[in-house]
Amino acid sequence: MSAIPRENREYAAPKLLDRALDTSWLNLELVAFGLLVLLSIIVHLWALGHMAMHHDESVTSWTSWRYYTGASGFNCAGGRVAPSYCYDPVYHGPAYYVLSLFSFFLFGDGEAQARLPEALAGILLTISAWMLRPYFGRSGTLIAGALLTFAPTLLYFTRFSRHDALILLWAFWMVIGVFRYIDSARPRYLYLFAAATALAMATHELYYILFFLFGSFLLIRVASERLPRRQLLIGLAVALAVGLVLMIMNPPITAQLRGGGIGLLFSVVLGMALLMLRVWPDEPRFSDRIAALWNAERYVLWTALGILVALFVLLFSNFFTDVRGVLDGLYQGLAYWLGSQHEYARGKQPWYYYLMLLPVYEPVALLGSLGAASLLFAWGRERLAALLWMIVGALVIYGAGLFGGLGMLISLALIGLVVYLFVSGWWRGPIAAPARATVAGPSDADALDDEPAGADDADEAAEPAVPPQPAPLFPLFLAFWFVGALVAFSWAGEKMPWLVTHIALPGNLLAAWAIGRMIDALDWRALPGRLAGLIPAALVLALVAVSVALWRIGSAGEGQAGQAAMLQAIVPLLIAGLLIFGLLSIGQQVGGRATRIICALTLFGLLAAYSVRASWMVVYDHPDTPVELLVYVQSPPDVPLIVGELRTLAINLTRNRRTPEDPTGGHTMPVIMDAGDENSEGSLAWPYQWYLRDFQRIESRKADVFQNATADSFLVPVDRNQPDGEKEFAPVVMVYVPHITDATRTALEENYVKRYDSKLNWYFPEGDLSGCDPRQAGYKRFYYNSSTIAQAKADTQCQNLDVATLPYEPFYAPLLWPFRPENFNTVKDYLLYRQLPDPLQVYGREMQVWVRKDLVASSAEVGATSNAGAVKLVAEQVIGSPGSGDGQLSDPRGIAVDAQGNLYVADTGNQRIEVFDAQGVPKFAVGSLGSGAGQFNEPRGLAVDAQGNIYVADTWNARVVKLDSTGKFLKSWGTGNDIGNGRSAMMTDGSEAGNNAAPLGFYGPRGVAVDAQGTIYVADTGNKRVVATDSEGTYLYQWGHAGNEPGAFNEPIGIAVDAQGDVYVADTWNGRVQVFGRDSSGKVVATPKATWRVPGWQPNTYDDPYIAASSDGQVFVSIPNRDQVLYATVTGEQLLRWGGKGNDFASLTLPSGVAVGSDGMVYVVDRGNNRVMHFKLPASGR
């Protein structure tokens, strides 16, 4: 066989999975950005469903759920009703509902799924930061991605089921699409802009504000490129004058809208236009690109318009099922907003609302944007901007009364310095604008380059002034967007915390550009490392010293104590002065400019660290607790807990009514819910209508029904299809507390137990909600000021006050409030710990949940069980430790003690029985995993008879094992079938007939007990019964079946017999103890002589609580999920309750088995800590 010449051989092309990876494109920048995206995915998706659903979230999610389930009867704009979803501006645009529908379709319905589209929008914001690279450079892009990921307001509301997160993403894409298209002429960016525009229009009516701001910038820019500069300046100046007159005159425009705010907004926009005309590049970038689009690339324009129209029509027509929605989408939103929503002003928030939120949650965005905007609007005259900030600083120090008389001197000195520097012409030069800044859009990032590090101020002053290069256009737009959004949303009537995101987005982008510019402006390798490293340390120490001084000033009182505090502030101020002197000295060697940049970056680093903490607190630690300003009104954490308990109760109650539509059987339980008064005030519909969306029998009752209730007011039909048929009391009643009268309470207490005193929702404490009274604590005390007294007099909410005599402060008072010394401690406590100042307290609307008495699994008000607090009882001895060696335990459960004090422990995890003597010394252990003689499969319950024989509930071998006192296997009884994983069980249906058919067929037996006559009682847990045999395993009788009536069981686990022969059964999932007596023949009676409830025993738990009875007729029960043991009488009257989670000698974690020695000592299996606790009860507990 001859070889084929190499040149004639044919090689198959490698398949896709055979190809080698090419990683030549990978660099540290991409790795860093990839890690940032991964972090964004984690922080946006982790614990997404943890927070209780906000009122607005529940409304929109419920609407999306109805859309997803194909419900009918949707309200549309103009009062129409449609068979499927249709646009209604009250609840904003269709894009949100369509995306939520897809989320529900893919992942099911739930809180996390409802928030998933917004979380994905937050992740896409981070990813989209990559498109900023031509404008921000490498450093700025990474900083932008980090800020968009971790900024507290953005992170909180991109995990919030509202429209705002979506329109943030669309707005960002609109901006990126326009600028990247103008600079690159690539059609894909125009298509991105068109799609984002359509999606914004189909998401939220806020797009009107965005269109106004973006359109104003575009018109001003195109006008500056096409019109003569002189004519444009005159036109803008005249328009500005008109805007100022409109702002001052504030004439009515419509019945609900006045012109003052519009004049303010136009004045700000026109003022920024005049500033930008001086500094931005003159090249006709926008007009030339638009002309080229129209003249040479019209197909691109029509394609973009087609994308916009197609998305708009598709979404507003609900995929062509509601064509009228297309017309509604064009004008109904604006009509609704201008007609009612603007003046509605939900929350009645003050004009400074966002100036209050931004420094608390977005200090990087606020300070970075203000600094960057000053730099950009004063481009080439940065020193003039510095003079303006010096004036602001002087006014703040003087107006806030900082440092007392010294502060006044500092203010005067600053003003004097400003005057000197202005008159001397210092503000004119040298030009600080970067010499290599260019005007082309994509090379705006070149503006990041600046003079080399190490050039000191003397060298700068020696250089001749050069004409400033134009300011980079994209950051100028961000400054315009930030300032315009701040003014527009502060003017808008409704100010809500989620709207701050529309200010924070451009603010964080502008701050990222500024920080990236500073990072890239220095040659870090050329810096003297040791000296440069001292700058952040010295600055941080100086800030600490100033903070200590301000703390002492803030805590200064009157008299000598106040003087002493002021004197104590001098020392840290002197230290701060020395550190600042040191900084100046270092700056002479490192370079003044480099020193300033390092100081600025250090400040931003500190603010970023604070922002991460703020994000953690508001997003993960207490997202639904209104100590956060971002939480205006919120459903409390109780709501998901209440709903979870109702679902469990419903499943247990109606599990036998399962249908294909209701597979759990839990949706047919009736629930009576308060529907409020005729105006729906006090209605519990939101958020409970969302949470109970699967419940088919929500019985609404108006307020007057509750206020005049009788016991029969809470009757509902047994069969909802026969409203006039048999009635029963509804299992659950939910009522708004103000609707509860004495009659209501009496009627409820007849058949119900109050299960929860909770809040429907709660609010951040704003103080006087009307804003009328400046004497009240809270941030609304500045709502009216000395210049708006006439408006206060016209406010109907202020009619009961003598407004003219109230101490209203100037309009700027809220801006100075944080800087006043007497408020320093309040500001510090809130910023660091979210501690509300006195007398402010969280408040809310109260509600109660009442559960029918026979259904309550655990309640402090049921039976005789007291709700007194648990005590800490120190153990006399601790036996065992975690492990598998001699004397060690793993997941132990049952326990027994004999007359000699020997202790028998079911070492479940080690598949053995371990025996200790009376001193806790290990004697022997018997058992291993298996089903043979002397083997076990998760042994649980234990009992010892008078002869020392040991009885073991061998749970998953479906049998009882009898050992002698030395651990030798004697015999076993019980049968089961192989159910997999080495387990055996005999499953009856829990009915009497099914149980009688298999008397010794056990299903997971967990408890065993023996009486004085040697009768063995087995808690056949899975088959819901107790089986009695003799000591040799001969079947005697049984009682019990599945159910919750007396004598029925639901997961019986622990079982015990007292000296009188009464049998105690831990009927766990029914949340009760049942006590059974005997008839004259000695046989246990199937009807209990006593029943009492145990707080903490809940359905669908698998913690194995056990029970023991002492010789004097007292009872001990373990409560694993409360980490407690209850000591009670035979009727359930609490004598003592002790425990609490922990691992010290007075704490328990998941206590399980319990036994009582002949001396009254109590032994508790501390399962979570793998040990046995030996307690001596206090005299008062006996």
XYZ file of N, CA and C in Angstrom, residues 52-62 161 633-636 685-688 760-762:
69
model
N -40.809 43.253 49.856
C -42.266 43.227 49.697
C -42.665 44.134 48.532
N -43.713 43.758 47.839
C -44.146 44.507 46.666
C -44.733 45.857 47.069
N -44.199 46.901 46.481
C -44.698 48.265 46.659
C -46.108 48.371 46.050
N -46.871 49.362 46.519
C -48.226 49.578 45.985
C -48.207 49.638 44.463
N -47.343 50.488 43.898
C -47.309 50.631 42.444
C -46.856 49.349 41.770
N -45.891 48.661 42.377
C -45.445 47.389 41.822
C -46.591 46.385 41.756
N -47.375 46.325 42.821
C -48.459 45.344 42.847
C -49.518 45.662 41.797
N -49.805 46.945 41.570
C -50.803 47.325 40.572
C -50.342 46.929 39.164
N -49.126 47.344 38.811
C -48.642 47.067 37.456
C -48.370 45.585 37.249
N -47.869 44.898 38.280
C -47.599 43.463 38.143
C -48.902 42.682 38.021
N -49.906 43.101 38.762
C -51.204 42.424 38.666
C -51.810 42.616 37.275
N -40.347 46.975 40.178
C -41.254 46.715 39.057
C -42.073 47.956 38.708
N -43.481 55.345 50.297
C -44.494 54.508 50.933
C -44.218 53.093 50.477
N -44.361 52.118 51.379
C -43.915 50.773 51.048
C -44.707 49.744 51.836
N -44.951 48.614 51.218
C -45.523 47.487 51.939
C -44.467 46.935 52.883
N -44.843 46.603 54.118
C -43.841 46.140 55.085
C -43.427 44.704 54.833
N -56.764 46.141 48.891
C -56.550 45.511 47.578
C -55.083 45.497 47.183
N -54.374 46.603 47.444
C -52.964 46.668 47.044
C -52.100 46.735 48.297
N -51.201 45.780 48.448
C -50.687 44.840 47.434
C -51.336 43.466 47.444
N -52.371 43.244 48.298
C -52.860 41.872 48.465
C -53.544 41.334 47.223
N -50.570 47.777 56.611
C -50.827 47.601 55.189
C -49.676 48.205 54.396
N -49.286 49.387 54.762
C -48.106 50.043 54.203
C -47.634 51.088 55.204
N -46.399 51.503 55.050
C -45.865 52.509 55.959
C -45.040 53.523 55.188
